[in-house]
mmCIF file of C-alpha atoms in Angstrom:
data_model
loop_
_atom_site.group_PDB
_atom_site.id
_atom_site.type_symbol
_atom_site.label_atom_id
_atom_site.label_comp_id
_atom_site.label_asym_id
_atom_site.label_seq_id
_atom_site.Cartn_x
_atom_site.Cartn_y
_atom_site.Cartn_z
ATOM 1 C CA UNK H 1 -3.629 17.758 25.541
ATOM 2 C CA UNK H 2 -6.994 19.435 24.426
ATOM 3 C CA UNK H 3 -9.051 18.192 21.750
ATOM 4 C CA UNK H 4 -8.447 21.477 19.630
ATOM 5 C CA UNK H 5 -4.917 21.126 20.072
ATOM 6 C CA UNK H 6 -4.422 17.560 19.310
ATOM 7 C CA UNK H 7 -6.259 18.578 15.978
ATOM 8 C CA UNK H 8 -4.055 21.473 15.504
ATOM 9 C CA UNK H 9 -1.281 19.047 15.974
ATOM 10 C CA UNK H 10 -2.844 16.441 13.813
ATOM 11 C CA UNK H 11 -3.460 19.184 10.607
ATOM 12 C CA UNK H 12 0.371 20.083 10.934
ATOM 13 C CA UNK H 13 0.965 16.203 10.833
ATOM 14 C CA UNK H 14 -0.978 16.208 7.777
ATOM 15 C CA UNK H 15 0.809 19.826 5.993
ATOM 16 C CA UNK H 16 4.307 18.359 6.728
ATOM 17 C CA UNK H 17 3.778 14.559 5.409
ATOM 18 C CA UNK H 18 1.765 16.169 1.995
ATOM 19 C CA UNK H 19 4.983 18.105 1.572
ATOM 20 C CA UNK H 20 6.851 15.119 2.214
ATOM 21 C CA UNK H 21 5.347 12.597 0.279
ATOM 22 C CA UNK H 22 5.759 15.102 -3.031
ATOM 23 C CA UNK H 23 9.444 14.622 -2.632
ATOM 24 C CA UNK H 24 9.556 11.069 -2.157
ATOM 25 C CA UNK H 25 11.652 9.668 -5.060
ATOM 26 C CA UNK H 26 10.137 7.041 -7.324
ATOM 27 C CA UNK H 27 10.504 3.319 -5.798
ATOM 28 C CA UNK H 28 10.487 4.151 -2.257
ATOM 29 C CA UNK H 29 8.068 2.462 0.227
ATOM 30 C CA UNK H 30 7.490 4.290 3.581
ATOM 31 C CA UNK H 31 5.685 2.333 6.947
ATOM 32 C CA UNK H 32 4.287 4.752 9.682
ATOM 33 C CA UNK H 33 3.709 2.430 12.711
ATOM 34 C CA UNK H 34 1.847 2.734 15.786
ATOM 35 C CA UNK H 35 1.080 -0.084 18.459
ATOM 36 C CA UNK H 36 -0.992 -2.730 17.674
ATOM 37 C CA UNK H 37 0.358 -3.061 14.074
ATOM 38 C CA UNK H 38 -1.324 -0.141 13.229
ATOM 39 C CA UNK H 39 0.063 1.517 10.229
ATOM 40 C CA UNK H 40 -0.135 3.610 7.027
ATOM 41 C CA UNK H 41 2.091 2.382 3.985
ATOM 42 C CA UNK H 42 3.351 4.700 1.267
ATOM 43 C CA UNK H 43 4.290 2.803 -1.886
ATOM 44 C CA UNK H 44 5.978 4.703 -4.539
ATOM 45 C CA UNK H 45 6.588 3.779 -8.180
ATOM 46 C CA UNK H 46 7.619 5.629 -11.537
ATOM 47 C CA UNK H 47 3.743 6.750 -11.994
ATOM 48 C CA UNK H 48 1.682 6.126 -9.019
ATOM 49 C CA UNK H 49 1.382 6.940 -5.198
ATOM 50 C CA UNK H 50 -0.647 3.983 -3.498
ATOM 51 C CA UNK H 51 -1.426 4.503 0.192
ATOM 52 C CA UNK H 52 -2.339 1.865 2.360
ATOM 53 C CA UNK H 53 -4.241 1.660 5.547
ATOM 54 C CA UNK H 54 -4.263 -1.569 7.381
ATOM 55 C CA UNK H 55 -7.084 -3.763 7.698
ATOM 56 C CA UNK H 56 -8.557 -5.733 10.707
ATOM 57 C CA UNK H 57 -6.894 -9.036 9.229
ATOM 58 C CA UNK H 58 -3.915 -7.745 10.758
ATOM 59 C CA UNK H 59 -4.631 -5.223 13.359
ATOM 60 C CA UNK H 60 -4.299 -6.706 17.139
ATOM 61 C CA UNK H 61 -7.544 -7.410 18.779
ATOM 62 C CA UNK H 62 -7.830 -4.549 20.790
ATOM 63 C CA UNK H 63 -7.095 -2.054 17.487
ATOM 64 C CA UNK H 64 -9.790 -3.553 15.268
ATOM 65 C CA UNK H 65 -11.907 -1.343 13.365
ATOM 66 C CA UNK H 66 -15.931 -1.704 14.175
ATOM 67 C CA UNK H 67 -18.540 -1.591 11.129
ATOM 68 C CA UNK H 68 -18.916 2.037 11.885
ATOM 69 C CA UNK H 69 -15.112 2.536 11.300
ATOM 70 C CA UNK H 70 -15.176 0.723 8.335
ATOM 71 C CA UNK H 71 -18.038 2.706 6.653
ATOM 72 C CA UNK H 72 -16.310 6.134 7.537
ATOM 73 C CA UNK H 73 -13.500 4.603 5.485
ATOM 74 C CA UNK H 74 -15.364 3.480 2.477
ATOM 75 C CA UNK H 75 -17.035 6.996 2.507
ATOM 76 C CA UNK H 76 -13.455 8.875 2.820
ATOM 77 C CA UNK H 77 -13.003 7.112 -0.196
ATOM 78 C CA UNK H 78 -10.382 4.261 0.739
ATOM 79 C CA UNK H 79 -11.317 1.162 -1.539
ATOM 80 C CA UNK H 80 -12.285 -2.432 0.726
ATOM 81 C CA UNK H 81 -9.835 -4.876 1.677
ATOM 82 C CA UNK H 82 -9.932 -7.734 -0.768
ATOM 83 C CA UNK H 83 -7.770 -10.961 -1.030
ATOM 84 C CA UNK H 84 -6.200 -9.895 2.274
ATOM 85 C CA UNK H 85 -4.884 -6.814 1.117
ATOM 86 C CA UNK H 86 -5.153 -3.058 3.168
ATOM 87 C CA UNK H 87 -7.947 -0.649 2.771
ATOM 88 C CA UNK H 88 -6.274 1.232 -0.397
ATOM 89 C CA UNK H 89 -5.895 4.817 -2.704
ATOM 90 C CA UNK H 90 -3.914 6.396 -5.489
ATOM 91 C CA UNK H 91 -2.694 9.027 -6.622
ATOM 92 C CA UNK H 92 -1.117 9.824 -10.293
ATOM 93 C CA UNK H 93 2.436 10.965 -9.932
ATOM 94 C CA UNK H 94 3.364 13.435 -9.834
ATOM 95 C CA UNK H 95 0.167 15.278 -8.759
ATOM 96 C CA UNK H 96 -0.790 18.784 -7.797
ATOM 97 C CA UNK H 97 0.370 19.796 -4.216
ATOM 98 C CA UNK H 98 -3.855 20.021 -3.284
ATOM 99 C CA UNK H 99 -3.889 16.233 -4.450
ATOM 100 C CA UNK H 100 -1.438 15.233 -1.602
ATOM 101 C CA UNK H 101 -2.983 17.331 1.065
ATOM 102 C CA UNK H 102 -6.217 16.004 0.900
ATOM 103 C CA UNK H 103 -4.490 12.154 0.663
ATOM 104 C CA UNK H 104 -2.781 13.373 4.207
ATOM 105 C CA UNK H 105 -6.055 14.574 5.680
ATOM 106 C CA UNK H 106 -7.689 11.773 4.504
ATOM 107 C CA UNK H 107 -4.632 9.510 5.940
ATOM 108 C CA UNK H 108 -4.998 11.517 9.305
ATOM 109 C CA UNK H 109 -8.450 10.560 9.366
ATOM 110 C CA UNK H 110 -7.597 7.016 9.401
ATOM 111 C CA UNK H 111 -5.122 7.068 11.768
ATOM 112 C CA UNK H 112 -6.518 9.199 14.402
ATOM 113 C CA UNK H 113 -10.011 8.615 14.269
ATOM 114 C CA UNK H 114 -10.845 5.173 13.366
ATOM 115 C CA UNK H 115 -7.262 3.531 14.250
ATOM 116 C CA UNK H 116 -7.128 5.740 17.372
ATOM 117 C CA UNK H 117 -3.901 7.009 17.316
ATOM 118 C CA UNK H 118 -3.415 9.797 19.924
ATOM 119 C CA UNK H 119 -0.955 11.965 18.429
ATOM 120 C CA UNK H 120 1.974 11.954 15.539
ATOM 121 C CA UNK H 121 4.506 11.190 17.971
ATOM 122 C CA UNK H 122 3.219 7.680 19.038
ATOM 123 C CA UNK H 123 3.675 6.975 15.148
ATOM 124 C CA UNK H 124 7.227 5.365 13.856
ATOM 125 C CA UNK H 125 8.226 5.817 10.505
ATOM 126 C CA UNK H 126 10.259 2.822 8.657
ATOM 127 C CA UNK H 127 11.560 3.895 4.942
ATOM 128 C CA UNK H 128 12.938 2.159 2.211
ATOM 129 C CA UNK H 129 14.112 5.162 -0.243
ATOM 130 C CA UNK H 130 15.319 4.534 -3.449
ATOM 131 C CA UNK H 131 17.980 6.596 -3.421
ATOM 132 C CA UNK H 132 18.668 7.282 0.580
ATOM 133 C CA UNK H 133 20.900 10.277 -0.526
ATOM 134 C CA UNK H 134 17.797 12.113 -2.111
ATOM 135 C CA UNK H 135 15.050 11.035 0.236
ATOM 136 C CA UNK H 136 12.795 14.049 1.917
ATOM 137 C CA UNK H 137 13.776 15.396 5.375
ATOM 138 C CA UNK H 138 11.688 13.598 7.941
ATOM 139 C CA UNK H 139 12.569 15.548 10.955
ATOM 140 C CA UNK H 140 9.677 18.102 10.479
ATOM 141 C CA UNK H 141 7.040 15.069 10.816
ATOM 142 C CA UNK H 142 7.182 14.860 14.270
ATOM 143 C CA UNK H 143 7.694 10.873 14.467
ATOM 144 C CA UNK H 144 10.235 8.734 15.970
ATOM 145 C CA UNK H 145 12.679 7.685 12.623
ATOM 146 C CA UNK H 146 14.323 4.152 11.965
ATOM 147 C CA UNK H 147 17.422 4.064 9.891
ATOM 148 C CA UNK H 148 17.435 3.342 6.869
ATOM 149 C CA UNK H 149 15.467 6.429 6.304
ATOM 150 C CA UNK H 150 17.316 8.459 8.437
#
């Protein structure tokens, strides 16, 4: 796959999960998992939208970010790893559909460029809806689905 078209693939990636996250339903907690315990986490309450990107404590040698990778997250805005927890952001919920699409670019970021993640479909997305009956379609994300989100 080209360059161009991996990022063509990568922007539709990020237009279908800003859609998606909008819908999620308060209390739900999504996981989108690649080898090497690399991952994205999508934590939803009544209010907020926190997004987490994992951090080298618990990436697999071979996966860990370099300084370099962690100052291109600090300056795409993602708040440090403290206390063992991810690199972090938020987002008020609900929030304007511009607000999620530039979380998702900014999550695409982080997973193709300084986790390394080839494509969307190397990705596997774990959910924990709150109500499994009114959780988002995932099908037009392009990832590999494990119940109980399906």
């Amino acid at each position: 796959m080209t360059a161009a078209v991996n990022d063509e693939v990568w922007q539709e990636f990020s237009i279908a999960l800003a859609s998606f996250v909008a819908r999620l339903p308060a209390w739900s907690n999504l996981v989108f998992e690649a080898e090497g315990n690399r991952f994205v986490a999508f934590l939803m309450s009544d209010r907020v939208l926190a997004c987490e990107v994992v951090c080298n404590r618990y990436l697999e040698p071979d996966y860990r970010m370099t300084p370099d990778d962690e100052v291109r997250m600090r300056l795409d805005g993602w708040g440090d790893p403290e206390r063992g927890h991810n690199w972090i952001r938020f987002l008020a919920w609900p929030a304007p559909r511009a607000a999620y699409r530039d979380l998702t670019d900014r999550v695409v970021t982080a997973l193709r460029d300084v986790l390394g993640v080839e494509q969307p479909d190397r990705l596997t997305l774990k959910g924990w809806p709150a109500n499994p009956d009114n959780a988002p379609d995932a099908t037009k994300l392009g990832v590999k689905v494990v119940p109980p989100m399906s």
